[in-house]
mmCIF file of C-alpha atoms in Angstrom:
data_model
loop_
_atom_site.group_PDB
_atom_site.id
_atom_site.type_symbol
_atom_site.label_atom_id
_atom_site.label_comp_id
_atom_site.label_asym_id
_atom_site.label_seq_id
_atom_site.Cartn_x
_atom_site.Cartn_y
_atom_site.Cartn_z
ATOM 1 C CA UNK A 559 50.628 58.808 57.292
ATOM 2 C CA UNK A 560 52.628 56.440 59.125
ATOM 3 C CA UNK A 561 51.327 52.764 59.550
ATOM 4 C CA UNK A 562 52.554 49.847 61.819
ATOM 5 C CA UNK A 563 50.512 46.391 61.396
ATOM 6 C CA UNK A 564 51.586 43.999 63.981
ATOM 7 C CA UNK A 565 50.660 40.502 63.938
ATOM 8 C CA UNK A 566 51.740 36.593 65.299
ATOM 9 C CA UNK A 567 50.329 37.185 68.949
ATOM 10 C CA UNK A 568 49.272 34.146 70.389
ATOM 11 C CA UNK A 569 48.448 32.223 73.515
ATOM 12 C CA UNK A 570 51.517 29.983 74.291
ATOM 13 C CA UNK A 571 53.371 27.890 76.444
ATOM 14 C CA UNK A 572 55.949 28.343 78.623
ATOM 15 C CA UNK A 573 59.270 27.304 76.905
ATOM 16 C CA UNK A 574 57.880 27.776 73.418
ATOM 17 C CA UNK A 575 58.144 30.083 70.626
ATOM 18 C CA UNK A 576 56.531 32.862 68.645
ATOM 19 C CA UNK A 577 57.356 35.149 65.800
ATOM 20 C CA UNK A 578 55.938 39.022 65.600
ATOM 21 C CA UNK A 579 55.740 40.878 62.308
ATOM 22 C CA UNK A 580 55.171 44.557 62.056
ATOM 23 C CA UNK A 581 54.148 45.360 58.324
ATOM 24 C CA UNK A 582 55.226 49.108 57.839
ATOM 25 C CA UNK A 583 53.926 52.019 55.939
ATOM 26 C CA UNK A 584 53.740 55.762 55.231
ATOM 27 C CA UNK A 585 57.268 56.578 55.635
ATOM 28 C CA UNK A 586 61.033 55.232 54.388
ATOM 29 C CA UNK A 587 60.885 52.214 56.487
ATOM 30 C CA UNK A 588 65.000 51.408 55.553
ATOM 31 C CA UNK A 589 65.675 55.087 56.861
ATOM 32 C CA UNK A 590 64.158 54.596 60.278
ATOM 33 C CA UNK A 591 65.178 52.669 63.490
ATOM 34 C CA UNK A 592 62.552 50.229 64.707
ATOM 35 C CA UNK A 593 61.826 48.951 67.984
ATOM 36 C CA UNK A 594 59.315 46.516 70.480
ATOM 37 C CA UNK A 595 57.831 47.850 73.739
ATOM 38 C CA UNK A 596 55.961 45.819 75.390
ATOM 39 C CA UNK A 597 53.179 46.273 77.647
ATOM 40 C CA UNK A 598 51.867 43.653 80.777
ATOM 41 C CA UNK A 599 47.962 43.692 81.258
ATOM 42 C CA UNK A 600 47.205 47.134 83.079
ATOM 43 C CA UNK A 601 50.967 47.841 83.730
ATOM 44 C CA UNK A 602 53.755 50.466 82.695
ATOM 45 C CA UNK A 603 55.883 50.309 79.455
ATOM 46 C CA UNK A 604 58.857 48.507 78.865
ATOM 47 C CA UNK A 605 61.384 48.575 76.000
ATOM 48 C CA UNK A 606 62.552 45.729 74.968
ATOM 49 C CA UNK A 607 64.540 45.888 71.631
ATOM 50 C CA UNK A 608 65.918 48.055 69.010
ATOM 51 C CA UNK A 609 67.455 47.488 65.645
ATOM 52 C CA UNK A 610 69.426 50.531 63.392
ATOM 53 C CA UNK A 611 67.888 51.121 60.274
ATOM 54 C CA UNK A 612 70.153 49.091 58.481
ATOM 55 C CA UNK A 613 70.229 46.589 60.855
ATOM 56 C CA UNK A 614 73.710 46.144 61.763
ATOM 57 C CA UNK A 615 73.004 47.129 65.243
ATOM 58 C CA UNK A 616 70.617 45.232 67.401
ATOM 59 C CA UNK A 617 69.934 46.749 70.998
ATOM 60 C CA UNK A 618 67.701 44.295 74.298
ATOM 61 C CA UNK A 619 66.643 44.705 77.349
ATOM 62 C CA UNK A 620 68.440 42.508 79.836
ATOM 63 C CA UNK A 621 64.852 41.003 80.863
ATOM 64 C CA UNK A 622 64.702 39.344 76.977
ATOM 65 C CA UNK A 623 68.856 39.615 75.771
ATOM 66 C CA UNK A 624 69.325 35.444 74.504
ATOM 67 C CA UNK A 625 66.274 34.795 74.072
ATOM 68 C CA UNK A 626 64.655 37.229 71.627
ATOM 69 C CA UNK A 627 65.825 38.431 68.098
ATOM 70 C CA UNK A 628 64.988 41.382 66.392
ATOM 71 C CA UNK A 629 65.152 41.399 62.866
ATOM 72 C CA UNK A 630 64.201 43.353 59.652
ATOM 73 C CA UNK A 631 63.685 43.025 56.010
ATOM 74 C CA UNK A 632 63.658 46.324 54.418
ATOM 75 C CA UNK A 633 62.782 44.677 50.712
ATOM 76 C CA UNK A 634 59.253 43.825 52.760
ATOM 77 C CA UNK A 635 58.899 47.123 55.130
ATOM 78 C CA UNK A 636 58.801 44.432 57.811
ATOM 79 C CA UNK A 637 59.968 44.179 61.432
ATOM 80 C CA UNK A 638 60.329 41.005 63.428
ATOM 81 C CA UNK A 639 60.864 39.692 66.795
ATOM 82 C CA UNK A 640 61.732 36.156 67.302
ATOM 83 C CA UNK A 641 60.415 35.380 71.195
ATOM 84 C CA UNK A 642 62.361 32.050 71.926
ATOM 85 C CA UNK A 643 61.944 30.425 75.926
ATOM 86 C CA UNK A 644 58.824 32.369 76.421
ATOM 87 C CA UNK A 645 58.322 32.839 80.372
ATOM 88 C CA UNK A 646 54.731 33.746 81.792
ATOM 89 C CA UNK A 647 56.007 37.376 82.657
ATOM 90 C CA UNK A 648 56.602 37.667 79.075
ATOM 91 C CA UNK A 649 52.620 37.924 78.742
ATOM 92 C CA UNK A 650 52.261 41.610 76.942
ATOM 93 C CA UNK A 651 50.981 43.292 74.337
ATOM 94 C CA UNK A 652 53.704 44.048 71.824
ATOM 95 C CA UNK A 653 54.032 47.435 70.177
ATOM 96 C CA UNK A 654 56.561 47.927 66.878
ATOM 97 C CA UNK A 655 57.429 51.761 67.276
ATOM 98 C CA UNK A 656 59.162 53.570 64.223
ATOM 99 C CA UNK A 657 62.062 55.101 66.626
ATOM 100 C CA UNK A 658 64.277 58.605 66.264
ATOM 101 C CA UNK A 659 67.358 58.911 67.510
ATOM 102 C CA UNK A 660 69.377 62.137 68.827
ATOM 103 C CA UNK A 661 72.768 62.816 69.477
ATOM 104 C CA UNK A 662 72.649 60.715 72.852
ATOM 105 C CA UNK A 663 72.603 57.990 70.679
ATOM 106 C CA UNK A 664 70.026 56.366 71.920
ATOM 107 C CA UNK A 665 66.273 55.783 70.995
ATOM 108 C CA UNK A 666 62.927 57.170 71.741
ATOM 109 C CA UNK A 667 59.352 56.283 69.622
ATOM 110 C CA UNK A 668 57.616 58.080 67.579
ATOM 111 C CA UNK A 669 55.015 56.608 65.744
ATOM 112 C CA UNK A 670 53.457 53.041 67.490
ATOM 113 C CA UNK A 671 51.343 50.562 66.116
ATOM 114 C CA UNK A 672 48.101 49.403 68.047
ATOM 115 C CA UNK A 673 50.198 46.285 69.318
ATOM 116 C CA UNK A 674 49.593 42.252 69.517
ATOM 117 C CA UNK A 675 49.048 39.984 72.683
ATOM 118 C CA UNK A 676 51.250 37.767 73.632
ATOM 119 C CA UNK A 677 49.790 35.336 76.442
ATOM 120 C CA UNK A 678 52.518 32.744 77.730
ATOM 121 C CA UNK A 679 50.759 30.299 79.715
ATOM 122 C CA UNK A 680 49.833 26.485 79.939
ATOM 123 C CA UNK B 571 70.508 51.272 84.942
ATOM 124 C CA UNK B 572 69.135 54.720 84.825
ATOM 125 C CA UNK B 573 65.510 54.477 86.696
ATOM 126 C CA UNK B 574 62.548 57.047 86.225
ATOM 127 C CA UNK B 575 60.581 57.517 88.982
ATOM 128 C CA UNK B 576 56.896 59.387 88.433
ATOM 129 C CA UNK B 577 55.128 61.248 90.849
ATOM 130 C CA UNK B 578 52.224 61.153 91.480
ATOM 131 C CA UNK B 579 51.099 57.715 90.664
ATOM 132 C CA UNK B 580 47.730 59.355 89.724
ATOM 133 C CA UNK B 581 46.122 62.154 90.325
ATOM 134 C CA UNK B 582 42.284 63.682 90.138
ATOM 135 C CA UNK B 583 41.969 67.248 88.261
ATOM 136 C CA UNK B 584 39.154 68.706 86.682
ATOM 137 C CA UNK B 585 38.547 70.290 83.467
ATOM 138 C CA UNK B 586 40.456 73.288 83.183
ATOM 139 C CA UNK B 587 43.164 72.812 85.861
ATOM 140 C CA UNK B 588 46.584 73.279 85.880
ATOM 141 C CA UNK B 589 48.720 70.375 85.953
ATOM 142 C CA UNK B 590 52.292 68.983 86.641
ATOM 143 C CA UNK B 591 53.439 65.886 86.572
ATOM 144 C CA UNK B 592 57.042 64.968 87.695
ATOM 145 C CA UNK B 593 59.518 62.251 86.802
ATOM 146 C CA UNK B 594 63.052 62.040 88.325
ATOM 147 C CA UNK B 595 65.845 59.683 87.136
ATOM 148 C CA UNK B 596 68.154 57.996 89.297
ATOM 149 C CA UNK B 597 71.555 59.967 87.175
ATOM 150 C CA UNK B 598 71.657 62.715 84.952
ATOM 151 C CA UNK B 599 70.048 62.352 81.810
ATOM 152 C CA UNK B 600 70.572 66.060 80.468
ATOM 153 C CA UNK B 601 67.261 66.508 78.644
ATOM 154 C CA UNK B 602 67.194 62.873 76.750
ATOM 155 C CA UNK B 603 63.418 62.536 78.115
ATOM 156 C CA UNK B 604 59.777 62.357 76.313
ATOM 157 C CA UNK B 605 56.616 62.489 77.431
ATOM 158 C CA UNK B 606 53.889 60.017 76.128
ATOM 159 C CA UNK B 607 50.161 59.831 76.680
ATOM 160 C CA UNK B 608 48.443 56.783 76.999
ATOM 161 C CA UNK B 609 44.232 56.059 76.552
ATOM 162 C CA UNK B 610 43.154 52.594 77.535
ATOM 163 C CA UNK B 611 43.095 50.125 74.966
ATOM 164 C CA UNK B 612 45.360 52.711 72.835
ATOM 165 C CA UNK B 613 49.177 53.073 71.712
ATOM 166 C CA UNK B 614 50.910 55.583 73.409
ATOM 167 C CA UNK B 615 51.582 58.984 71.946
ATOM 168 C CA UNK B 616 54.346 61.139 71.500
ATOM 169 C CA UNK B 617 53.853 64.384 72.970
ATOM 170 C CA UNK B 618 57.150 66.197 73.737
ATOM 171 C CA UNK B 619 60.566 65.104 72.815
ATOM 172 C CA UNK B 620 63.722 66.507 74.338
ATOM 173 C CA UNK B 621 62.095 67.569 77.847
ATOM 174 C CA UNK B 622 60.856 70.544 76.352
ATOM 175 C CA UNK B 623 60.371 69.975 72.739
ATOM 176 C CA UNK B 624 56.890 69.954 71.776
ATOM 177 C CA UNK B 625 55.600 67.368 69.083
ATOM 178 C CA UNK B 626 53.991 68.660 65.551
ATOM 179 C CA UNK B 627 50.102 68.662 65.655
ATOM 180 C CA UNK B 628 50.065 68.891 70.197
ATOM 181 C CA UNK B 629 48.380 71.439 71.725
ATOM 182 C CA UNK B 630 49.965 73.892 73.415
ATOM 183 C CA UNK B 631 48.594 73.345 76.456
ATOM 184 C CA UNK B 632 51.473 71.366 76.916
ATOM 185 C CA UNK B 633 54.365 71.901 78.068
ATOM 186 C CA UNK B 634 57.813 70.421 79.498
ATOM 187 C CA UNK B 635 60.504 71.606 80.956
ATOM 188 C CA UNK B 636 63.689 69.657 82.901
ATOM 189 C CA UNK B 637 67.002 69.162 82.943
ATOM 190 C CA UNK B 638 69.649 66.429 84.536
ATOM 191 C CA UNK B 639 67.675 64.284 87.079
ATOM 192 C CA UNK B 640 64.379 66.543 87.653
ATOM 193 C CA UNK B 641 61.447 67.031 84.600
ATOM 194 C CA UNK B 642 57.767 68.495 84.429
ATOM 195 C CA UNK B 643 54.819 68.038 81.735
ATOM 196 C CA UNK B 644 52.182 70.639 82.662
ATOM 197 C CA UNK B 645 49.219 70.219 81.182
ATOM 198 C CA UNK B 646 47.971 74.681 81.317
ATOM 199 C CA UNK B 647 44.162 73.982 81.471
ATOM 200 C CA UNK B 648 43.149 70.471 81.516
ATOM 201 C CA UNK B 649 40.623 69.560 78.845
ATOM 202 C CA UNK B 650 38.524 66.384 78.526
ATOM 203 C CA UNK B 651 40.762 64.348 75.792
ATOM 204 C CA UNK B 652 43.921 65.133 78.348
ATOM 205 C CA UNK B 653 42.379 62.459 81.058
ATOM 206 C CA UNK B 654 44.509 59.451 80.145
ATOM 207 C CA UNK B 655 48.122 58.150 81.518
ATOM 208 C CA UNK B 656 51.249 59.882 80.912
ATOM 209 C CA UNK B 657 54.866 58.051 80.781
ATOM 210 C CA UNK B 658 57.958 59.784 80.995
ATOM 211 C CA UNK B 659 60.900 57.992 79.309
ATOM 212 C CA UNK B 660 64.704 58.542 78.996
ATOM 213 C CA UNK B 661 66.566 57.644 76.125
ATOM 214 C CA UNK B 662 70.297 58.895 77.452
ATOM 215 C CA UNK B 663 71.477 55.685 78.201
ATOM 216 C CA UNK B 664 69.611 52.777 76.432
ATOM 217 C CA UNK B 665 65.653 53.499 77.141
ATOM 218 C CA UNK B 666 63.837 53.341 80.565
ATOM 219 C CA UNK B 667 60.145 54.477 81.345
ATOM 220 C CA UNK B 668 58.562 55.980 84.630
ATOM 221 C CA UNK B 669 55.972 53.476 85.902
ATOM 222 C CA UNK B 670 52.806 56.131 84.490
ATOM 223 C CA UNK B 671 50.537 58.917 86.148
ATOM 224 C CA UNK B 672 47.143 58.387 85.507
ATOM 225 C CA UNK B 673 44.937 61.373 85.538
ATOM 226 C CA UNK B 674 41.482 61.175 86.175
ATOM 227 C CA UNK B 675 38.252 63.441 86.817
ATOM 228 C CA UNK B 676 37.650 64.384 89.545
#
């Protein structure tokens, strides 16, 4: 059964940083895509970054592109995504999704994790 | 950007209904679109892949169908675990959801 643990939500300030973690499990974690979709309190779903399964290729939405990094370390089975500049509309809860890819080349998720909060404010 | 644009925003049904739920995108997408289901305080869920493809372990009750700009998830005979929000989401060019249909009792 697929697993994905996020963790590192936190209430901060505007202008500072935090670093997610999504500890994965159940499947071939250095076979699979990964991404973050985030979620504002009682609003839709929005992506905001992908990373191949190797890692070479790292994909953002414009909304985060400079000031987030996504990451992986496929010796730990663990995502990351380093949130620099936080902005208050950056308050979300962050979901890690294990992600499949056709031959559009692009990304949809399949399996999601039960997500972290992320509250920028002062 | 390609947008996704759900109709209705929500939508009352009762058990056993037939429902359809529509998303349009703002260019072609061919059939690069899933469906997801949402329950509040819950990840979403996959439900059908490829407009029409339906996810291992989903009822059948579902269904999708779609292709370029237009898509439907009918839901055959609603039952009570189907009242929750559904997101439509393309994935031809980079990945863009619809803003959500939630479906409630009526």
């Amino acid at each position: 059964e697929v697993q994905l643990l996020e963790s590192g939500g936190a209430l901060v300030q505007p202008g500072g940083s935090l670093r997610l973690s999504c500890a994965a499990s159940g499947f071939i974690f250095s076979n699979s895509a990964m991404s973050w979709v985030r979620q504002a309190p009682g609003k839709g779903l929005e992506w905001v970054s992908t990373i191949t399964y190797s890692g070479s290729g790292t994909y953002y939405a414009d909304s985060v592109k400079g000031r987030f990094t996504i990451s992986r370390d496929n010796s730990k089975n663990t995502l990351y995504l380093q949130m620099n500049s936080l902005r208050a509309e950056d308050t979300a809860g962050y979901y890690c999704a294990q992600s499949r890819v056709e031959s559009s080349g692009w990304y949809y998720f399949d399996s999601w994790g039960q997500g972290t909060l992320v509250t920028v404010s002062s | 950007d390609i947008q996704m644009t759900q109709s209705p925003s929500s939508l009352s049904a009762s058990v056993g209904d037939r429902v359809t739920i529509t998303c349009r995108a703002s260019q072609s997408i061919n059939a690069w679109l899933v469906w997801y289901q949402q329950k509040p305080g819950k990840a979403p869920k996959l439900l059908i892949s490829k407009a029409s493809r339906l996810e291992s372990g989903v009822p059948s009750r579902f269904s999708g169908s779609g292709f370029g700009t237009e898509f439907t998830l009918t839901i055959s005979s609603l039952q009570p675990d189907d009242f929750a929000t559904y997101y439509c989401q393309q994935y031809s060019r980079y990945s863009t959801f619809g803003q959500g249909t939630k479906l409630d009792i009526k």
